[in-house]
Short mmCIF file of C-alpha atoms in Angstrom, two decimals:
data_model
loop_
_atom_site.label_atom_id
_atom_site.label_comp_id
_atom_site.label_asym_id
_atom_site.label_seq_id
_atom_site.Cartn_x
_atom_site.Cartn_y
_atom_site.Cartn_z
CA UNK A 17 -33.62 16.22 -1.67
CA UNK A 18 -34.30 14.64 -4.99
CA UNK A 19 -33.61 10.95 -5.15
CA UNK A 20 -31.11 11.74 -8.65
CA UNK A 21 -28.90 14.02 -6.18
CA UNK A 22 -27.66 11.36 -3.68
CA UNK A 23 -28.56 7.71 -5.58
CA UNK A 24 -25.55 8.43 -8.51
CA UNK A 25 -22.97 9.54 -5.89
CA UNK A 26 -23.75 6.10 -3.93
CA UNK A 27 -23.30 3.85 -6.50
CA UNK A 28 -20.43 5.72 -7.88
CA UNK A 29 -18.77 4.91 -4.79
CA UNK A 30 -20.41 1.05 -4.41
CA UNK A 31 -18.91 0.53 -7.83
CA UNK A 32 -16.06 1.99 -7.11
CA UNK A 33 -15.65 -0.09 -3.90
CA UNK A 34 -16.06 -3.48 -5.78
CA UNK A 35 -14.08 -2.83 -8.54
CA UNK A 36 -10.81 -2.00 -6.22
CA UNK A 37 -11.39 -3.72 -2.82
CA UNK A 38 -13.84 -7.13 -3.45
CA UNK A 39 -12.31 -10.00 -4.93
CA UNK A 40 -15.32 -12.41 -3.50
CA UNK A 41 -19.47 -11.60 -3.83
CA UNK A 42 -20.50 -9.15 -1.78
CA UNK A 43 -24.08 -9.92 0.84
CA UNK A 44 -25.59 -7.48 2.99
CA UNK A 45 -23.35 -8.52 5.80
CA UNK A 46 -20.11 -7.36 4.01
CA UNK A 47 -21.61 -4.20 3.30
CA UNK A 48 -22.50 -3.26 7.10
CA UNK A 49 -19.51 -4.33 8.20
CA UNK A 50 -17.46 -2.21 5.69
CA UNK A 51 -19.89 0.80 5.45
CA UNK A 52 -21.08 1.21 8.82
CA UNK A 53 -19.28 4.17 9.73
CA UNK A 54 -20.76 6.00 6.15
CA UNK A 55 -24.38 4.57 6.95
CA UNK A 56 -24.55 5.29 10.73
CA UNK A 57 -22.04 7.79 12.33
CA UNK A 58 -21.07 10.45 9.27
CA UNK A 59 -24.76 10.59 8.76
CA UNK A 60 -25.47 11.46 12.08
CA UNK A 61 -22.83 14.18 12.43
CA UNK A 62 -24.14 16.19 9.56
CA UNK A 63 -27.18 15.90 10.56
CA UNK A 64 -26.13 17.87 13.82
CA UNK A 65 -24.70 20.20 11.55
CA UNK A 66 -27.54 20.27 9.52
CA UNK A 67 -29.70 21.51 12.76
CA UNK A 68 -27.28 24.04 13.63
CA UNK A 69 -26.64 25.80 10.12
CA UNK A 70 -30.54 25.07 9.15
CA UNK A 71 -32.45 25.71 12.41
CA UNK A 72 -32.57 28.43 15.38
CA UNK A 73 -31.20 31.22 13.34
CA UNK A 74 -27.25 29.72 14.87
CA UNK A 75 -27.98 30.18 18.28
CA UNK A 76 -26.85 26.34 19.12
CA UNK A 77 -23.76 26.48 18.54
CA UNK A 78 -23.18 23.88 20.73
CA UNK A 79 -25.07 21.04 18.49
CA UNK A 80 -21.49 21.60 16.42
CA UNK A 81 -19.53 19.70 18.93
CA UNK A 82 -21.00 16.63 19.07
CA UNK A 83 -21.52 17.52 15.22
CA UNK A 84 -17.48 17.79 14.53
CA UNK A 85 -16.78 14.41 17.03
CA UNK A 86 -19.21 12.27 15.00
CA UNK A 87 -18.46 13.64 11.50
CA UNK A 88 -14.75 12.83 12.23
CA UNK A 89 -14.67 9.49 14.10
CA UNK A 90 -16.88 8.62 11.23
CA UNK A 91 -14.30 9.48 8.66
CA UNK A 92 -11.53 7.98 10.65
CA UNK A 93 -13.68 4.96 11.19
CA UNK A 94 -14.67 5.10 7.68
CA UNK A 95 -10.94 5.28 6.20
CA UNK A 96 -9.56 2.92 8.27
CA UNK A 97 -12.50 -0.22 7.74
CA UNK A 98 -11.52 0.71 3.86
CA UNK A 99 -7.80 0.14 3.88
CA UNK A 100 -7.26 -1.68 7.62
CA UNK A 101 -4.92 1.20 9.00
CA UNK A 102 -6.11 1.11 12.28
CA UNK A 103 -3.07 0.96 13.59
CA UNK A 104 -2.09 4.46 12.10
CA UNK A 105 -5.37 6.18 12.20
CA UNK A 106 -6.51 5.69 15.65
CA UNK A 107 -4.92 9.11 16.54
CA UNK A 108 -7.84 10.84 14.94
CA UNK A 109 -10.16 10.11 17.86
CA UNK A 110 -7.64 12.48 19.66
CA UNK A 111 -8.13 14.90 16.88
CA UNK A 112 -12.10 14.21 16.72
CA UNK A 113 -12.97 16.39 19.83
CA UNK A 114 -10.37 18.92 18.90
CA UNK A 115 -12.50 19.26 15.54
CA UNK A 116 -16.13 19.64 17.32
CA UNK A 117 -14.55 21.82 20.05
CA UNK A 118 -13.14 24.08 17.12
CA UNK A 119 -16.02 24.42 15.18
CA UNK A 120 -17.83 25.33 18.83
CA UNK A 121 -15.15 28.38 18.98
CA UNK A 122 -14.98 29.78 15.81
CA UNK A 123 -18.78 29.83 15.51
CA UNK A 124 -19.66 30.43 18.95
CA UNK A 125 -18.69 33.32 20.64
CA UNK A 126 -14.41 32.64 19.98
CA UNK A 127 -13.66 32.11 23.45
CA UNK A 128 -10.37 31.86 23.61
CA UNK A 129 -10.13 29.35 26.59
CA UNK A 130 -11.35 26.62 24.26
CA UNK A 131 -8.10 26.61 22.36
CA UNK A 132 -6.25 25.44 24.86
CA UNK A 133 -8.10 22.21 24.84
CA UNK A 134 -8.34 22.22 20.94
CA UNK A 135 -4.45 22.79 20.08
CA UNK A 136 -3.71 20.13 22.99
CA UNK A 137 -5.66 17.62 20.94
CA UNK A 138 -4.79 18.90 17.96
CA UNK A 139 -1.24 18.98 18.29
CA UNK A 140 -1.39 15.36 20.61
CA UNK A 141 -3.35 13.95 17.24
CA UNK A 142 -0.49 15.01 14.67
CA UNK A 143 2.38 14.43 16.41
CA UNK A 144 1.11 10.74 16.96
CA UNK A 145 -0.07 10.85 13.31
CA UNK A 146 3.47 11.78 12.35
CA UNK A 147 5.55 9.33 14.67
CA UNK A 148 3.20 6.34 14.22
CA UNK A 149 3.00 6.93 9.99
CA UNK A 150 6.56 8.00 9.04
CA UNK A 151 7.89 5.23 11.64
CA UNK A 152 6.02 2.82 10.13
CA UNK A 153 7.05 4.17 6.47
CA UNK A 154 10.85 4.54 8.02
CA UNK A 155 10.61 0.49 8.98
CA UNK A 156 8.97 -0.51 5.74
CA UNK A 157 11.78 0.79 3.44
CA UNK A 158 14.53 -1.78 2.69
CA UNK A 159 17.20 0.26 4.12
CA UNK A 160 15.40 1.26 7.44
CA UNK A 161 16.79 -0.71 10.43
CA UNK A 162 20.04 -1.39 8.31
CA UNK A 163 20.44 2.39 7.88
CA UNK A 164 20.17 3.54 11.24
CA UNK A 165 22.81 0.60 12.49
CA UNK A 166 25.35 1.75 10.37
CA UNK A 167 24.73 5.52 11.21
CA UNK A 168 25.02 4.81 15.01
CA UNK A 169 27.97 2.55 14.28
CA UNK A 170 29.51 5.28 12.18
CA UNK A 171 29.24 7.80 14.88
CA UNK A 172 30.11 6.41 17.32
CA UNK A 173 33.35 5.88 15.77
CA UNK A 174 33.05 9.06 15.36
CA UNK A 175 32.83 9.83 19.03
CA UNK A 176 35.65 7.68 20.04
CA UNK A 177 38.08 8.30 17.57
CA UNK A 178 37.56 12.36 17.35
CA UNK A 179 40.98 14.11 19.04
CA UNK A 180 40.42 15.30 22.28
CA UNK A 181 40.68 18.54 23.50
CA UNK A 182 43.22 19.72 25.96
CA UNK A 183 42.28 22.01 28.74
CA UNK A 184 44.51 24.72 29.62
#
């Protein structure tokens, strides 16, 4: 790989990084502690990918699993460093083995016991993804908690005031 192909793209994104995020100098502390997910665990999942696509003619398929796990913790670990979400992205290490374990399947032989694993994770990852995010979006707006009171206020009023029905 030519220097020219990777060298603009990283200080594209270094640039971009200090103009948005930095308000103080930046020392080569700072940078391992923000980038250390981008300089040691995304590298090292593409480089199992980079075995398995480049080498043995795809007959390791299973170099893909640890492959998808790294890529995506990396990513996870990556986005939530940037913006401090941890408390909202840690469901993607549930969804990081679900990722290596469907890359395993769909270029392995597709056996289809491995999905049961894969759409547990899977599904475990979003539905925390969804409850954890849109709760913490739902408690963030200025009507939130005030909202809900008066809708369980309002019914049940509702509840209590509604005729009753006679039995015959």
């Amino acid at each position: 790989m030519h220097r020219k192909n990777w060298l603009g793209p990283v200080l594209i994104l270094l640039g971009i990084y200090l103009f948005f995020f930095r308000k103080e100098a930046i020392d080569a502390g700072t940078l391992f502690g923000t980038f250390w997910a981008t300089m040691f665990i995304i590298p090292l999942g593409l480089f199992f990918h980079w075995l398995y696509f480049s080498l043995n003619n795809h007959r390791t398929t299973g170099l893909l699993i640890p492959g998808g796990i790294l890529f995506t913790v990396g990513v996870v670990c990556q986005i939530a460093t940037l913006f401090d979400s941890w408390q909202y992205l840690w469901p993607g290490f549930l969804l990081a083995p679900a990722v290596g374990l469907f890359e395993f399947y769909w270029f392995g032989n597709r056996n289809k016991w491995l999905l049961i694993p894969i759409n547990i994770l899977g599904g475990l990852s979003v539905l925390f993804f969804a409850v954890f995010s849109l709760g913490s979006l739902y408690n963030k707006t200025i009507l939130g908690q005030p909202l809900l009171a008066i809708a369980l206020i309002a019914i049940g009023a509702g509840v209590m005031l509604s005729p009753k029905k006679r039995k015959f």
